[in-house]
Amino acid sequence: MSGSAVTRITGRAIAIEGHDIDTDRIMPARFLKAITFEGLEAHLFEDDRIEAAGRGLVHPFDDTSRAGARVLIVGRNFGCGSSREHAPQAIARWGIRAIVGESFAEIFFGNALMLGLPCVMVDGETRAALAAVSADDPSIEIAVDLEARSVTTGDRSVPITISEPARHALMSGAWDATALLLADYDTVRRTAGRLPYIGGFKDL
Amino acid sequence: MPQTLFQKVWDRHAVRQLPNGQTQLYIGLHLIHEVTSPQAFDELAHRGWRVAAPERTFATIDHIVPTLSQQRPFADGMAETMTSALERNCREHGIPLFDLATGAQGIVHVIGPELGLTQPGMTICCGDSHTSTHGAFGAIAFGIGTSQVRDVLASQSLAVSPFKVRRIDVTGRLAPGVFAKDVILTIIGRLGVHGGAGYAYEYGGDAIERMSMDERMTICNMSIEGGARLGYVNPDQRTFDYVQGRRFAPAGDAFDRACDWWRQMASDPGAVYDDRVVIEGPSIAPTVTWGINPGQSVAVDGRLPEAREAGSTADEALAFMGFDAGQPIAGVKIDVAFVGSCTNGRLSDLREAARVIRGHRVAPHVRALVVPGSQAVRIAAEREGLHEVFADAGFEWRSAGCSMCLAMNPDRLNGREVCASSSNRNFKGRQGSPTGRTLLMSPAMVAAAAIAGEVVDVRTWGRLS
Ligand code: SF4
């Protein structure tokens, strides 16, 4: 089994300001006390949302004009810290279909990929411009195109970066790798058989 | 051609190249715990797959275990549910589980090495970002998410892209009162929290070679805090001595053959690295974080940076912590002291902390606790009488687990409390209170802060002076 092909995502945007946003902020640890991922989206950025409300501000994920957004705009090193897949799970379950950022922490990037959720990179200037456009008009649509390697708003199109294996996996629908990994299990077994520690370093 | 350990181990575990260019990598050891595995087992059941190699999979409970009363069922219903789920999954698939009754339970990254499961030249995965800890033995060890846990359970392999290798040499001798924690905080401060993206870190140089395995684990543990998914130290005699005689280690002639192979796995002289960094060991001071990520640190006798542009992480950190730009870090009052975690919850860490507090009392306004990294650490510490040293000083002596490192159990900060912590993350909300504040430092520095009631320089304070 594998996922469906992801080539182009179009939708309204929601932006998170700041850099080095860690997964404890995206999904505080107390919500990891569960044996399923169901309902996690309700707690996305919960502590940040409470903090914003306390200061009389509206966090983007509490802003009703952002409901239904499909493209998340973020800064540098988004998703750093813990390996908890609960973070991208909650983002995807909330309805986000693509993340556009300056850079991503590696484990987060990989976890998102496993869910068919592309994380694409743009430069800081583009990130700021996209956030500004969307701030001015929440109804504006952004298109992330993996095929053309671009992100487009209105008539402005700029290039995006994404690693080629990730792009390939998304566009071919092979981002769910388990079946692929099982396809040639004999070779897995042979590889293991060549490793001396698998046999406990027995004399050969 | 001379090769790095990374290249040698990677090549030997490469199963095949996948159509998208990634490598299918064989995983020699898969460690699992209660938080990131239940959904993976569910998916496995849903798709009708079995665990491919239960004999190469080992489980423990660490993140949610209470460290006070460990009577089952746990008082926290969800903790009980998660534990039962792991027990059921392990039973169904024939996976050994080191639970509370085994005497071998503990933080997954503490018990792997302790049991001799962690060995040089292996590939090791766990649904936990601090899996990099195991790299201290010269293994390729990295954290994965739950979907990848599913992949490893189902196929004992993963789809991954290779890493570049950055050699980090820490030269010379560390000054007294300076520990592995200070070294890694300094490295992260220097290279940044995203500096290691795409890299495996190979740590070497005199200072690293002189370190014990415990200290090397502290270094490798926090590689991920520097953005590097894995970090390792080349195996040497000290590594072999540590592994020898442990429960899952090869014994007799097999151990000698193992040592030969392990030695071959070490990076060759003249191996080519994608990048090199040199850090002068003698220049490193006891280091303390002042902000909301582990890269925001300063020497204990230093000052916080001057304010940066509005909207920067530094700016956000100062506001959150309630600190002033340019203020000294020494003298910051603390409310809580925590010694523990997979970074600094091993026996040598407890010894260092105990050395500092012996004969002193915790400041009246400070709540202090010690949480051993594993049941084995706890037992060994009690055999040396360390629990009494801690109790006499006013520290709570707890059972093994992750505890206040991430506060998924009842151990947590309240409100805006400031915690001197030997753990690895000072993210907003990390220690259980959304407004709680964490200062990361070495166990000796935590101990000194607990007694003084504020951040102090362990070099000039108390018994190390
Ligand atoms: S001690 Fe902390 S960092 Fe280590 S595994 Fe437990 S929660 Fe994670």
XYZ file of C-alpha atoms and ligand atoms in Angstrom:
677
model
C 0.000 0.000 0.000
C 1.188 3.530 -0.548
C -0.287 7.009 -0.376
C -1.765 9.161 -3.069
C 0.423 11.403 -5.185
C 1.019 14.929 -3.873
C 1.919 17.373 -6.638
C 0.113 20.682 -6.136
C -1.561 22.158 -3.079
C -3.722 25.243 -3.306
C -5.404 27.007 -0.443
C -5.530 29.895 1.940
C -2.606 30.468 4.283
C -1.920 30.709 7.992
C 1.402 32.037 9.287
C 3.332 31.401 12.500
C 5.859 34.113 13.308
C 9.264 33.419 14.796
C 12.101 30.958 14.375
C 13.158 27.728 16.103
C 9.566 26.796 16.940
C 10.003 23.466 18.738
C 7.642 20.504 18.825
C 6.926 21.064 22.532
C 5.266 24.304 21.469
C 3.480 22.777 18.499
C 2.189 19.959 20.703
C 2.829 20.219 24.460
C 3.845 16.888 26.044
C 0.726 16.538 28.168
C -1.277 15.818 25.009
C 1.049 12.927 24.165
C -0.718 10.974 26.859
C -2.854 9.005 24.461
C -2.616 5.842 22.451
C -4.025 7.338 19.242
C -3.444 10.571 17.313
C -7.156 11.340 17.232
C -8.307 14.793 18.258
C -4.760 16.163 18.616
C -5.534 19.052 16.270
C -7.621 20.709 18.997
C -4.438 21.209 21.027
C -2.191 22.569 18.296
C -0.048 25.396 19.765
C -2.279 25.296 22.833
C 0.104 27.016 25.250
C 1.027 29.698 22.720
C -2.673 30.295 22.083
C -3.382 30.683 25.799
C -0.425 33.011 26.187
C -1.567 35.150 23.247
C -5.108 35.336 24.623
C -3.684 36.403 27.990
C -2.053 39.344 26.248
C -5.261 40.266 24.439
C -3.983 38.896 21.125
C -5.515 36.348 18.794
C -3.212 33.455 17.893
C -3.440 32.543 14.183
C -4.904 29.149 15.098
C -7.677 30.929 17.033
C -8.347 33.398 14.228
C -11.632 32.371 12.572
C -10.602 34.029 9.311
C -7.861 31.368 9.081
C -10.176 28.403 9.486
C -9.853 26.087 6.516
C -6.351 27.289 5.643
C -4.271 24.637 3.869
C -0.835 26.216 3.662
C 1.206 26.932 6.804
C 3.949 29.575 6.606
C 6.815 29.325 9.118
C 10.322 30.642 9.776
C 13.689 28.945 10.309
C 14.273 25.541 11.944
C 10.584 24.832 12.352
C 9.787 21.677 14.332
C 13.089 21.370 16.194
C 13.384 19.266 19.324
C 11.466 16.115 20.105
C 10.761 13.413 17.511
C 7.058 13.352 18.413
C 5.066 12.719 15.271
C 2.138 14.148 17.214
C 3.283 17.575 15.967
C 2.909 17.029 12.195
C -0.052 14.717 12.855
C -1.915 17.549 14.579
C -0.977 20.003 11.828
C -2.202 17.610 9.122
C -5.362 16.736 11.043
C -6.120 20.437 11.431
C -6.230 20.615 7.641
C -2.787 21.839 6.597
C -1.618 20.227 3.348
C 1.735 21.971 2.806
C 4.219 23.889 4.961
C 6.319 26.680 3.494
C 9.261 27.701 5.658
C 12.822 29.008 5.660
C 14.093 25.690 7.037
C 12.908 22.637 8.935
C 14.328 20.420 11.648
C 15.215 17.079 10.132
C 13.089 14.702 12.166
C 10.060 16.955 11.733
C 10.643 17.083 7.991
C 10.863 13.290 7.827
C 7.789 12.791 9.990
C 5.763 15.185 7.850
C 6.942 13.411 4.717
C 5.701 10.097 6.114
C 2.246 11.682 6.288
C 2.400 13.030 2.754
C 2.756 16.556 4.109
C 5.349 18.472 2.067
C 7.682 20.935 3.836
C 9.156 23.247 1.203
C 11.782 25.933 1.679
C 11.878 29.541 0.537
C 14.265 32.362 1.440
C 13.550 34.728 4.310
C 12.399 37.518 2.066
C 9.876 35.294 0.301
C 8.639 33.940 3.607
C 8.041 37.457 4.894
C 6.368 38.499 1.657
C 4.025 35.502 1.680
C 3.117 36.118 5.304
C 2.458 39.785 4.566
C 0.257 39.069 1.559
C -1.771 36.591 3.510
C -1.991 38.928 6.524
C -3.467 41.651 4.316
C -6.019 39.345 2.786
C -6.848 36.064 4.540
C -8.827 34.933 1.507
C -5.839 35.008 -0.826
C -4.869 31.622 -2.237
C -1.343 30.266 -2.285
C -0.313 27.438 -4.578
C 2.575 25.130 -3.742
C 3.609 23.257 -6.845
C 6.076 20.409 -6.387
C 6.131 19.675 -10.097
C 7.107 23.228 -11.073
C 9.074 23.726 -7.814
C 7.308 27.004 -7.135
C 5.016 28.815 -4.768
C 2.539 31.209 -6.338
C 0.292 33.998 -5.052
C -1.686 35.958 -7.612
C 0.718 36.536 -10.470
C 3.870 36.279 -8.374
C 5.690 32.974 -8.536
C 8.924 32.162 -6.692
C 11.061 29.017 -6.563
C 10.961 26.560 -3.677
C 13.554 24.042 -2.507
C 12.818 20.502 -1.397
C 15.148 17.517 -1.361
C 14.807 15.430 -4.482
C 14.068 12.118 -2.701
C 11.272 13.788 -0.743
C 9.851 15.439 -3.850
C 10.015 12.152 -5.704
C 8.336 10.274 -2.854
C 5.516 12.817 -2.634
C 4.884 13.097 -6.363
C 4.935 9.350 -6.918
C 2.747 8.680 -3.889
C 5.514 6.537 -2.409
C 5.803 8.603 0.767
C 4.305 5.787 2.765
C 7.366 3.572 2.555
C 6.443 0.435 4.488
C 5.246 -1.627 1.538
C 8.336 -0.612 -0.408
C 10.563 -1.664 2.476
C 8.823 -5.035 2.666
C 8.919 -5.625 -1.072
C 12.374 -7.171 -0.990
C 12.645 -8.669 2.470
C 15.070 -11.347 1.307
C 17.671 -8.678 0.687
C 17.008 -7.280 4.173
C 17.678 -10.758 5.547
C 20.849 -11.152 3.510
C 22.124 -7.760 4.692
C 21.517 -8.785 8.298
C 23.206 -12.123 7.697
C 26.430 -10.376 6.670
C 26.628 -8.392 9.926
C 28.761 -10.260 12.462
C 26.817 -8.945 15.457
C 23.540 -10.445 14.273
C 24.942 -13.902 14.934
C 26.547 -12.809 18.191
C 30.047 -12.769 16.645
C 30.045 -16.543 16.395
C 33.133 -18.080 14.902
C 32.597 -18.617 11.193
C 40.497 4.928 0.551
C 40.259 5.973 4.224
C 36.677 6.086 5.449
C 34.751 7.489 8.386
C 32.922 5.253 10.828
C 29.723 6.679 9.441
C 30.511 5.511 5.894
C 31.615 2.055 6.996
C 28.593 1.381 9.177
C 26.189 2.886 6.661
C 27.571 0.810 3.780
C 27.359 -2.419 5.760
C 23.723 -1.765 6.657
C 22.564 -0.548 3.249
C 20.012 -3.018 1.894
C 19.395 -1.378 -1.464
C 18.737 1.914 -3.129
C 15.061 2.916 -3.325
C 13.489 4.409 -6.472
C 13.542 7.938 -5.014
C 17.268 7.762 -4.306
C 16.990 7.059 -0.583
C 18.750 4.115 1.016
C 16.900 1.223 2.593
C 18.951 0.894 5.774
C 18.935 -2.202 7.959
C 18.370 -1.421 11.642
C 20.327 -3.602 14.037
C 18.631 -2.528 17.247
C 15.164 -1.058 17.718
C 14.270 0.362 21.111
C 10.672 1.257 21.873
C 8.777 2.943 24.705
C 5.200 3.700 25.668
C 4.720 7.144 24.101
C 5.663 6.805 20.439
C 4.848 3.140 19.798
C 1.110 2.455 20.380
C -0.041 4.087 17.130
C 2.671 2.186 15.243
C 1.435 -1.162 16.591
C -2.140 -0.173 15.713
C -1.143 0.501 12.121
C 0.677 -2.794 11.973
C -2.425 -4.634 13.133
C -4.571 -2.610 10.754
C -2.447 -3.682 7.796
C -2.094 -7.238 8.989
C 1.689 -7.122 9.452
C 3.801 -8.789 12.119
C 6.927 -7.489 13.813
C 9.756 -8.611 11.544
C 12.496 -9.046 14.137
C 11.148 -9.145 17.701
C 14.537 -10.503 18.807
C 16.155 -7.204 17.752
C 13.466 -5.090 19.431
C 13.493 -4.152 23.122
C 11.022 -2.123 25.147
C 10.876 -0.201 28.403
C 8.611 2.354 30.052
C 10.177 5.655 30.948
C 8.330 8.784 29.835
C 5.127 8.481 31.834
C 6.178 6.400 34.853
C 5.492 8.071 38.173
C 8.641 8.369 40.289
C 6.906 8.357 43.676
C 4.336 5.579 44.116
C 4.774 3.009 41.379
C 1.922 0.822 42.592
C -0.158 -0.596 39.717
C -2.608 0.460 38.509
C -0.927 3.888 38.353
C -2.906 6.741 39.911
C -2.866 8.460 36.512
C -5.337 6.478 34.421
C -3.759 7.466 31.123
C -0.308 6.397 32.319
C -1.843 3.050 33.204
C -3.537 2.768 29.793
C -0.307 3.543 27.930
C 1.687 1.090 30.015
C -0.899 -1.654 29.523
C -0.910 -1.004 25.781
C 2.864 -1.463 25.636
C 2.668 -4.613 27.747
C -0.003 -6.034 25.465
C 1.889 -5.169 22.280
C 5.131 -6.667 23.586
C 3.341 -9.829 24.678
C 1.584 -10.230 21.341
C 4.749 -9.815 19.329
C 7.254 -11.510 21.611
C 9.236 -8.357 22.364
C 11.232 -8.312 25.617
C 9.954 -5.576 27.934
C 12.090 -4.197 30.729
C 9.267 -3.133 33.018
C 9.297 -2.048 36.642
C 9.415 -5.615 37.942
C 12.615 -6.489 36.031
C 15.017 -4.239 37.897
C 16.287 -3.203 34.460
C 13.696 -0.509 33.699
C 14.793 3.016 33.029
C 15.145 5.726 30.426
C 15.553 3.934 27.125
C 18.889 5.659 26.379
C 20.264 4.755 29.784
C 19.296 1.088 29.786
C 20.412 0.287 26.211
C 24.091 0.831 27.066
C 23.690 -0.557 30.580
C 22.379 -3.870 29.304
C 25.060 -4.128 26.636
C 22.423 -3.881 23.902
C 24.147 -0.799 22.527
C 27.345 -1.821 20.738
C 29.780 -0.251 18.281
C 29.123 -0.554 14.569
C 25.356 -1.002 14.909
C 22.483 0.963 13.486
C 20.109 1.888 16.309
C 16.702 3.541 16.140
C 14.100 4.592 18.654
C 11.030 6.795 18.498
C 12.861 9.412 20.475
C 15.160 12.178 19.332
C 17.807 11.491 21.988
C 18.612 8.139 20.406
C 21.787 9.965 19.353
C 23.042 9.068 22.864
C 23.977 5.574 21.681
C 26.429 7.104 19.204
C 28.846 7.351 22.139
C 29.672 3.709 21.401
C 30.440 4.290 17.744
C 26.978 3.337 16.505
C 24.804 5.106 13.964
C 21.889 5.931 16.219
C 19.087 8.340 15.488
C 15.554 9.224 16.493
C 12.512 8.519 14.352
C 8.802 9.363 14.368
C 5.939 6.958 14.910
C 5.386 6.165 11.220
C 9.035 5.182 11.012
C 8.647 3.086 14.169
C 5.961 1.267 12.206
C 8.393 0.832 9.294
C 11.107 -0.620 11.518
C 8.674 -2.904 13.311
C 7.376 -4.183 9.986
C 10.619 -4.419 8.008
C 13.568 -3.925 10.408
C 14.665 -1.223 7.997
C 14.086 2.408 7.104
C 14.050 4.669 4.065
C 16.693 7.325 4.774
C 19.104 9.627 2.990
C 22.773 9.600 3.991
C 24.250 12.328 6.178
C 27.300 14.449 5.719
C 29.904 14.107 8.472
C 31.275 17.005 10.500
C 34.303 16.235 12.648
C 34.309 18.223 15.890
C 37.612 18.156 17.749
C 37.643 19.241 21.356
C 41.298 19.789 22.132
C 43.297 19.787 25.334
C 42.139 19.280 28.882
C 38.955 20.579 30.485
C 39.356 22.801 33.533
C 38.202 21.480 36.937
C 34.474 22.048 37.401
C 33.874 21.795 33.647
C 31.960 18.743 32.437
C 30.702 17.067 29.283
C 27.467 19.059 29.586
C 29.419 22.306 29.374
C 31.260 21.024 26.307
C 28.116 20.141 24.383
C 26.309 23.347 25.403
C 29.349 25.257 24.161
C 29.350 23.350 20.862
C 25.640 24.042 20.335
C 26.103 27.669 21.289
C 28.919 27.951 18.744
C 27.307 26.083 15.825
C 23.677 26.952 16.506
C 20.546 24.877 17.073
C 20.150 24.281 13.323
C 23.868 24.110 12.554
C 23.912 20.325 12.438
C 21.084 19.911 9.917
C 22.089 17.273 7.389
C 25.126 16.234 9.418
C 26.276 13.404 11.602
C 28.629 14.822 14.212
C 31.830 12.882 14.842
C 33.288 14.011 18.170
C 36.978 13.527 18.808
C 40.111 15.173 20.090
C 41.965 14.818 23.396
C 39.154 16.021 25.614
C 36.633 13.579 24.136
C 39.059 10.666 24.089
C 39.782 11.204 27.759
C 36.081 11.114 28.634
C 34.314 8.203 30.281
C 31.497 6.493 28.391
C 28.978 8.329 30.582
C 30.447 11.654 29.525
C 30.568 10.666 25.863
C 26.892 9.765 26.139
C 26.115 13.234 27.497
C 27.861 14.748 24.476
C 26.182 12.532 21.860
C 22.809 12.845 23.602
C 22.526 16.538 22.845
C 23.657 16.339 19.204
C 20.005 16.706 18.275
C 19.851 19.988 20.209
C 22.437 21.227 17.738
C 20.247 20.104 14.845
C 22.340 16.991 14.123
C 20.208 13.893 14.060
C 23.122 11.765 15.147
C 26.501 12.114 16.788
C 29.164 9.549 17.547
C 32.564 8.911 19.077
C 34.899 6.348 17.559
C 35.048 3.189 19.664
C 38.243 2.579 21.624
C 39.476 0.431 24.502
C 37.336 2.422 26.939
C 34.259 1.552 24.887
C 35.126 -2.152 24.831
C 35.819 -2.167 28.570
C 32.404 -0.656 29.200
C 30.584 -3.198 27.047
C 32.449 -6.265 28.328
C 30.532 -8.428 30.751
C 27.165 -6.771 30.220
C 24.061 -8.892 29.847
C 23.700 -8.716 26.058
C 27.378 -8.283 25.220
C 29.287 -11.019 23.418
C 31.369 -13.099 25.809
C 34.532 -15.175 25.674
C 36.090 -15.625 22.231
C 33.113 -13.893 20.672
C 34.013 -10.757 22.620
C 37.533 -10.773 21.180
C 36.142 -11.187 17.673
C 33.717 -8.375 18.387
C 36.533 -6.062 19.494
C 38.378 -6.779 16.256
C 35.349 -5.854 14.197
C 34.522 -2.814 16.324
C 38.084 -1.544 15.925
C 37.763 -1.860 12.153
C 34.634 0.290 12.232
C 36.424 3.336 13.681
C 37.218 6.183 11.281
C 40.488 5.682 9.442
C 43.327 8.160 9.821
C 43.088 10.475 6.859
C 39.337 10.015 6.420
C 37.783 12.955 4.627
C 35.094 14.975 6.394
C 32.512 17.304 4.895
C 33.352 19.865 7.536
C 35.678 20.275 10.503
C 35.371 22.345 13.642
C 37.876 22.743 16.446
C 36.865 23.767 19.955
C 39.547 24.534 22.509
C 38.730 22.465 25.571
C 40.607 24.612 28.120
C 38.586 27.675 27.052
C 35.262 26.091 28.052
C 33.633 27.363 31.245
C 30.659 26.001 33.186
C 27.801 26.890 30.873
C 24.185 27.834 31.602
C 21.299 28.446 29.227
C 19.379 31.669 29.671
C 16.778 31.364 26.909
C 14.217 29.094 25.281
C 16.481 26.901 23.173
C 19.694 25.068 24.092
C 21.785 27.314 21.851
C 21.055 30.302 24.063
C 23.746 29.763 26.651
C 26.473 31.721 28.346
C 29.505 31.007 30.547
C 28.414 31.166 34.170
C 30.647 34.186 34.734
C 29.346 35.864 31.596
C 26.433 38.105 30.722
C 23.357 37.658 28.575
C 23.683 39.132 25.098
C 22.563 42.666 24.435
C 19.057 42.831 22.961
C 18.693 41.903 19.304
C 16.155 43.060 16.754
C 12.538 42.888 17.782
C 10.935 39.591 16.816
C 14.182 37.598 17.039
C 14.342 34.400 19.083
C 16.686 36.160 21.532
C 14.164 38.918 22.018
C 11.343 36.454 22.558
C 13.518 34.497 24.997
C 14.378 37.536 27.115
C 10.702 38.460 27.363
C 9.664 34.912 28.270
C 12.410 34.443 30.844
C 11.924 37.894 32.325
C 15.642 38.625 32.023
C 17.351 41.835 30.989
C 19.698 42.017 28.039
C 23.288 42.135 29.254
C 22.561 40.967 32.796
C 24.833 38.413 34.480
C 23.503 34.843 34.680
C 25.126 34.195 38.069
C 22.816 35.226 40.874
C 19.582 34.289 39.076
C 17.305 32.891 41.757
C 16.001 29.356 41.273
C 12.899 27.623 42.678
C 13.493 24.031 41.615
C 16.577 21.858 41.076
C 16.371 18.717 38.953
C 19.124 16.141 38.570
C 18.231 13.414 36.098
C 17.324 12.650 32.442
C 19.025 10.704 29.669
C 21.575 13.520 29.418
C 22.765 13.495 33.016
C 20.962 10.806 35.009
C 23.705 8.201 35.154
C 25.753 7.114 38.172
C 28.704 9.429 37.481
C 26.300 12.386 37.253
C 24.766 11.538 40.606
C 28.244 11.206 42.098
C 29.261 14.666 40.862
C 26.096 16.224 42.263
C 26.528 14.401 45.578
C 30.141 15.559 45.821
C 28.992 19.168 45.673
C 26.161 18.929 48.201
C 27.771 16.705 50.824
C 27.456 18.469 54.152
C 25.180 21.226 52.830
C 21.439 21.870 52.857
C 19.207 22.834 49.955
C 18.201 26.518 50.209
C 14.865 26.827 52.034
C 12.980 28.192 49.025
C 14.209 25.462 46.659
C 12.453 22.185 45.826
C 15.118 19.692 44.744
C 14.829 16.216 43.306
C 17.112 13.519 41.986
C 15.679 11.033 39.531
C 18.088 8.231 38.584
C 18.110 7.360 34.899
C 17.407 3.688 35.537
C 16.661 1.202 38.265
C 20.235 -0.041 37.927
C 21.591 3.488 38.471
C 19.357 3.845 41.507
C 20.516 0.563 42.992
C 24.194 1.325 42.346
C 23.830 4.791 43.858
C 22.159 3.395 46.956
C 24.923 0.882 47.340
C 27.332 3.829 47.565
C 25.062 5.653 49.991
C 24.391 8.510 47.583
C 20.682 8.460 48.395
C 21.545 9.388 51.963
C 23.783 12.227 50.875
C 20.924 13.584 48.798
C 18.303 13.028 51.500
C 20.505 14.654 54.158
C 20.871 17.696 51.940
C 17.107 17.922 51.409
C 16.852 16.424 47.920
C 13.979 14.049 47.173
C 15.272 10.650 46.072
C 12.991 9.218 43.393
C 12.484 6.117 41.277
C 13.798 5.945 37.712
C 12.166 7.659 34.733
C 12.135 10.740 32.529
C 10.288 12.724 35.156
C 10.739 16.471 35.060
C 12.699 16.392 31.819
C 9.365 16.572 30.019
C 6.804 16.343 32.812
C 4.505 13.693 31.425
C 4.254 12.318 34.953
C 3.311 14.301 38.087
C 6.815 15.868 38.402
C 6.489 19.354 36.977
C 7.088 23.048 37.422
C 4.325 25.298 38.713
C 3.618 28.698 37.227
C 6.721 30.711 36.395
C 9.104 28.696 38.542
C 12.753 28.744 37.509
C 14.393 25.318 37.375
C 18.101 24.561 37.405
C 18.025 21.360 35.381
C 20.517 18.743 34.224
C 18.187 17.803 31.332
C 18.515 18.804 27.680
C 15.685 21.121 26.659
C 14.731 24.557 27.873
C 11.840 25.004 25.468
C 8.821 26.990 26.631
C 6.572 24.701 28.625
C 9.004 21.782 28.499
C 8.938 21.070 32.225
C 5.183 20.960 32.482
C 4.189 24.554 33.178
C 3.508 26.651 30.062
C 5.216 29.596 31.764
C 7.886 27.608 33.616
C 11.514 28.525 33.000
C 14.417 26.126 32.582
C 18.135 26.788 32.993
C 20.190 23.906 31.628
C 23.526 23.141 33.280
C 25.719 20.280 34.490
C 24.617 18.150 37.471
C 27.362 19.713 39.611
C 26.075 23.185 38.726
C 22.492 22.126 39.498
C 23.623 20.821 42.867
C 25.462 24.032 43.677
C 22.469 26.116 42.597
C 20.162 24.021 44.807
C 22.307 24.778 47.857
C 22.935 28.437 47.056
C 19.350 29.034 45.906
C 20.664 30.798 42.835
C 22.947 30.219 39.866
C 26.545 30.055 41.123
C 29.895 29.138 39.611
C 30.725 25.652 40.835
C 34.430 26.386 40.291
C 34.522 29.037 42.954
C 31.681 27.867 45.156
C 31.747 25.232 47.876
C 33.853 22.135 47.770
C 35.350 22.537 44.352
C 36.784 25.928 45.237
S 14.891 11.919 29.760
Fe 13.918 13.549 28.654
S 14.974 13.714 26.727
Fe 15.531 11.764 27.641
S 14.138 10.289 26.730
Fe 13.211 10.998 28.636
S 11.946 12.743 28.065
Fe 13.305 12.326 26.350
